[in-house]
GROMACS .gro file of N, CA and C in nm:
model
  198
    1MET      N    1  -0.968   1.040   1.675
    1MET     CA    2  -0.880   0.917   1.612
    1MET      C    3  -0.712   1.037   1.683
    2SER      N    4  -0.587   0.982   1.624
    2SER     CA    5  -0.463   0.970   1.710
    2SER      C    6  -0.381   0.900   1.656
    3GLN      N    7  -0.242   0.924   1.620
    3GLN     CA    8  -0.097   0.876   1.580
    3GLN      C    9  -0.089   0.702   1.630
    4GLU      N   10  -0.081   0.773   1.817
    4GLU     CA   11  -0.138   0.630   1.866
    4GLU      C   12  -0.204   0.559   1.911
    5ASP      N   13  -0.339   0.612   1.796
    5ASP     CA   14  -0.437   0.464   1.814
    5ASP      C   15  -0.417   0.387   1.672
    6ASP      N   16  -0.343   0.451   1.541
    6ASP     CA   17  -0.363   0.400   1.448
    6ASP      C   18  -0.195   0.336   1.473
    7ASP      N   19  -0.107   0.347   1.521
    7ASP     CA   20  -0.002   0.290   1.561
    7ASP      C   21  -0.082   0.142   1.618
    8LEU      N   22  -0.097   0.169   1.790
    8LEU     CA   23  -0.174   0.019   1.870
    8LEU      C   24  -0.271  -0.044   1.768
    9LEU      N   25  -0.345   0.015   1.666
    9LEU     CA   26  -0.440  -0.101   1.593
    9LEU      C   27  -0.324  -0.153   1.480
   10MET      N   28  -0.231  -0.124   1.394
   10MET     CA   29  -0.130  -0.179   1.366
   10MET      C   30  -0.047  -0.271   1.403
   11LYS      N   31  -0.020  -0.221   1.549
   11LYS     CA   32   0.100  -0.364   1.607
   11LYS      C   33  -0.052  -0.440   1.659
   12GLU      N   34  -0.157  -0.436   1.682
   12GLU     CA   35  -0.229  -0.578   1.706
   12GLU      C   36  -0.283  -0.630   1.568
   13ILE      N   37  -0.278  -0.524   1.519
   13ILE     CA   38  -0.284  -0.656   1.344
   13ILE      C   39  -0.179  -0.707   1.296
   14ASN      N   40  -0.023  -0.695   1.334
   14ASN     CA   41   0.065  -0.733   1.362
   14ASN      C   42   0.120  -0.865   1.438
   15ASN      N   43  -0.025  -0.859   1.547
   15ASN     CA   44  -0.022  -0.951   1.640
   15ASN      C   45  -0.041  -1.060   1.523
   16GLN      N   46  -0.232  -1.019   1.481
   16GLN     CA   47  -0.271  -1.089   1.501
   16GLN      C   48  -0.232  -1.191   1.312
   17ALA      N   49  -0.140  -1.101   1.196
   17ALA     CA   50  -0.061  -1.165   1.134
   17ALA      C   51   0.035  -1.268   1.138
   18GLU      N   52   0.102  -1.264   1.321
   18GLU     CA   53   0.202  -1.349   1.357
   18GLU      C   54   0.119  -1.477   1.420
   19ILE      N   55  -0.016  -1.497   1.463
   19ILE     CA   56  -0.128  -1.553   1.547
   19ILE      C   57  -0.159  -1.720   1.397
   20ALA      N   58  -0.151  -1.599   1.306
   20ALA     CA   59  -0.226  -1.630   1.164
   20ALA      C   60  -0.101  -1.755   1.057
   21PHE      N   61   0.031  -1.669   1.102
   21PHE     CA   62   0.139  -1.721   0.980
   21PHE      C   63   0.171  -1.867   1.101
   22ARG      N   64   0.189  -1.850   1.246
   22ARG     CA   65   0.257  -1.948   1.284
   22ARG      C   66   0.116  -2.127   1.303
   23ALA      N   67  -0.008  -2.078   1.192
   23ALA     CA   68  -0.109  -2.150   1.220
   23ALA      C   69  -0.126  -2.209   1.103
   24ILE      N   70  -0.039  -2.162   1.006
   24ILE     CA   71  -0.016  -2.232   0.901
   24ILE      C   72   0.002  -2.392   0.864
   25PRO      N   73  -0.027  -2.459   0.750
   25PRO     CA   74  -0.145  -2.450   0.667
   25PRO      C   75  -0.268  -2.383   0.728
   26ASN      N   76  -0.288  -2.333   0.847
   26ASN     CA   77  -0.473  -2.348   0.848
   26ASN      C   78  -0.482  -2.191   0.802
   27HIS      N   79  -0.633  -2.111   0.761
   27HIS     CA   80  -0.616  -1.988   0.735
   27HIS      C   81  -0.708  -1.935   0.861
   28GLN      N   82  -0.664  -1.781   0.875
   28GLN     CA   83  -0.793  -1.723   0.976
   28GLN      C   84  -0.892  -1.723   0.882
   29ASN      N   85  -1.017  -1.681   0.983
   29ASN     CA   86  -1.144  -1.539   0.910
   29ASN      C   87  -1.081  -1.392   1.002
   30ILE      N   88  -1.064  -1.389   0.787
   30ILE     CA   89  -1.055  -1.235   0.817
   30ILE      C   90  -1.166  -1.136   0.860
   31SER      N   91  -1.275  -1.183   0.828
   31SER     CA   92  -1.338  -1.142   0.864
   31SER      C   93  -1.373  -1.079   1.063
   32ALA      N   94  -1.390  -1.173   1.055
   32ALA     CA   95  -1.352  -1.253   1.194
   32ALA      C   96  -1.275  -1.150   1.257
   33ILE      N   97  -1.148  -1.102   1.228
   33ILE     CA   98  -1.012  -1.064   1.311
   33ILE      C   99  -1.090  -0.895   1.295
   34ALA      N  100  -1.116  -0.887   1.229
   34ALA     CA  101  -1.199  -0.708   1.160
   34ALA      C  102  -1.255  -0.674   1.248
   35ALA      N  103  -1.345  -0.750   1.268
   35ALA     CA  104  -1.473  -0.742   1.365
   35ALA      C  105  -1.466  -0.718   1.531
   36MET      N  106  -1.385  -0.799   1.565
   36MET     CA  107  -1.329  -0.793   1.670
   36MET      C  108  -1.215  -0.708   1.675
   37LEU      N  109  -1.110  -0.668   1.636
   37LEU     CA  110  -1.030  -0.526   1.593
   37LEU      C  111  -1.125  -0.434   1.583
   38ALA      N  112  -1.254  -0.437   1.530
   38ALA     CA  113  -1.342  -0.297   1.521
   38ALA      C  114  -1.370  -0.248   1.622
   39LYS      N  115  -1.386  -0.331   1.750
   39LYS     CA  116  -1.459  -0.340   1.877
   39LYS      C  117  -1.359  -0.282   1.981
   40HIS      N  118  -1.169  -0.288   1.941
   40HIS     CA  119  -1.125  -0.233   2.046
   40HIS      C  120  -1.071  -0.079   2.024
   41PHE      N  121  -1.071  -0.103   1.897
   41PHE     CA  122  -1.019   0.065   1.782
   41PHE      C  123  -1.160   0.043   1.691
   42PRO      N  124  -1.258   0.171   1.781
   42PRO     CA  125  -1.330   0.252   1.695
   42PRO      C  126  -1.296   0.344   1.586
   43HIS      N  127  -1.186   0.390   1.613
   43HIS     CA  128  -1.206   0.542   1.593
   43HIS      C  129  -1.136   0.459   1.403
   44ARG      N  130  -1.138   0.340   1.326
   44ARG     CA  131  -1.153   0.315   1.227
   44ARG      C  132  -1.265   0.244   1.135
   45GLU      N  133  -1.278   0.242   1.103
   45GLU     CA  134  -1.449   0.131   0.915
   45GLU      C  135  -1.350  -0.023   1.051
   46GLU      N  136  -1.492  -0.109   1.053
   46GLU     CA  137  -1.470  -0.262   1.001
   46GLU      C  138  -1.421  -0.336   0.867
   47GLU      N  139  -1.403  -0.216   0.755
   47GLU     CA  140  -1.381  -0.291   0.692
   47GLU      C  141  -1.204  -0.213   0.640
   48ASP      N  142  -1.228  -0.102   0.664
   48ASP     CA  143  -1.095  -0.048   0.696
   48ASP      C  144  -0.983  -0.156   0.740
   49ILE      N  145  -0.987  -0.162   0.912
   49ILE     CA  146  -0.967  -0.261   0.947
   49ILE      C  147  -0.882  -0.419   0.838
   50LYS      N  148  -1.035  -0.458   0.780
   50LYS     CA  149  -0.980  -0.571   0.698
   50LYS      C  150  -0.906  -0.541   0.582
   51GLU      N  151  -0.893  -0.451   0.499
   51GLU     CA  152  -0.801  -0.474   0.366
   51GLU      C  153  -0.721  -0.430   0.474
   52GLN      N  154  -0.665  -0.330   0.579
   52GLN     CA  155  -0.480  -0.386   0.660
   52GLN      C  156  -0.518  -0.463   0.652
   53LEU      N  157  -0.576  -0.563   0.694
   53LEU     CA  158  -0.525  -0.683   0.810
   53LEU      C  159  -0.512  -0.782   0.643
   54LYS      N  160  -0.547  -0.696   0.561
   54LYS     CA  161  -0.557  -0.789   0.417
   54LYS      C  162  -0.376  -0.776   0.331
   55GLY      N  163  -0.354  -0.646   0.365
   55GLY     CA  164  -0.253  -0.615   0.277
   55GLY      C  165  -0.100  -0.668   0.362
   56VAL      N  166  -0.153  -0.685   0.558
   56VAL     CA  167  -0.051  -0.745   0.600
   56VAL      C  168  -0.024  -0.920   0.568
   57TRP      N  169  -0.165  -0.952   0.550
   57TRP     CA  170  -0.143  -1.110   0.566
   57TRP      C  171  -0.012  -1.098   0.386
   58ARG      N  172  -0.058  -1.029   0.288
   58ARG     CA  173  -0.028  -1.083   0.199
   58ARG      C  174   0.108  -1.089   0.190
   59SER      N  175   0.146  -0.915   0.229
   59SER     CA  176   0.363  -0.916   0.247
   59SER      C  177   0.368  -1.033   0.363
   60ARG      N  178   0.260  -1.103   0.410
   60ARG     CA  179   0.324  -1.223   0.497
   60ARG      C  180   0.366  -1.320   0.432
   61GLN      N  181   0.245  -1.327   0.300
   61GLN     CA  182   0.226  -1.443   0.242
   61GLN      C  183   0.120  -1.518   0.302
   62ILE      N  184   0.000  -1.546   0.351
   62ILE     CA  185  -0.057  -1.578   0.511
   62ILE      C  186  -0.159  -1.634   0.415
   63PHE      N  187  -0.251  -1.660   0.391
   63PHE     CA  188  -0.345  -1.707   0.360
   63PHE      C  189  -0.467  -1.702   0.472
   64TRP      N  190  -0.601  -1.647   0.403
   64TRP     CA  191  -0.675  -1.618   0.456
   64TRP      C  192  -0.843  -1.672   0.456
   65ASP      N  193  -0.965  -1.658   0.464
   65ASP     CA  194  -1.067  -1.727   0.480
   65ASP      C  195  -1.144  -1.590   0.470
   66GLU      N  196  -1.251  -1.491   0.445
   66GLU     CA  197  -1.325  -1.427   0.447
   66GLU      C  198  -1.485  -1.504   0.520
   0.00000   0.00000   0.00000
């Protein structure tokens, strides 16, 4: 695990947040997004990624489904 990996993960989480933001009022399934990202970023657990997604979604006032 490296800072570069975490930076790439956060970049992708923010990309996914942008997609979700553009889809408002449609909700995004955060569990599905976390599962997809966990496959690409195996240095983090899926549940950790899900919590990071929730934090970014909250800060951008985006709604989600689990």
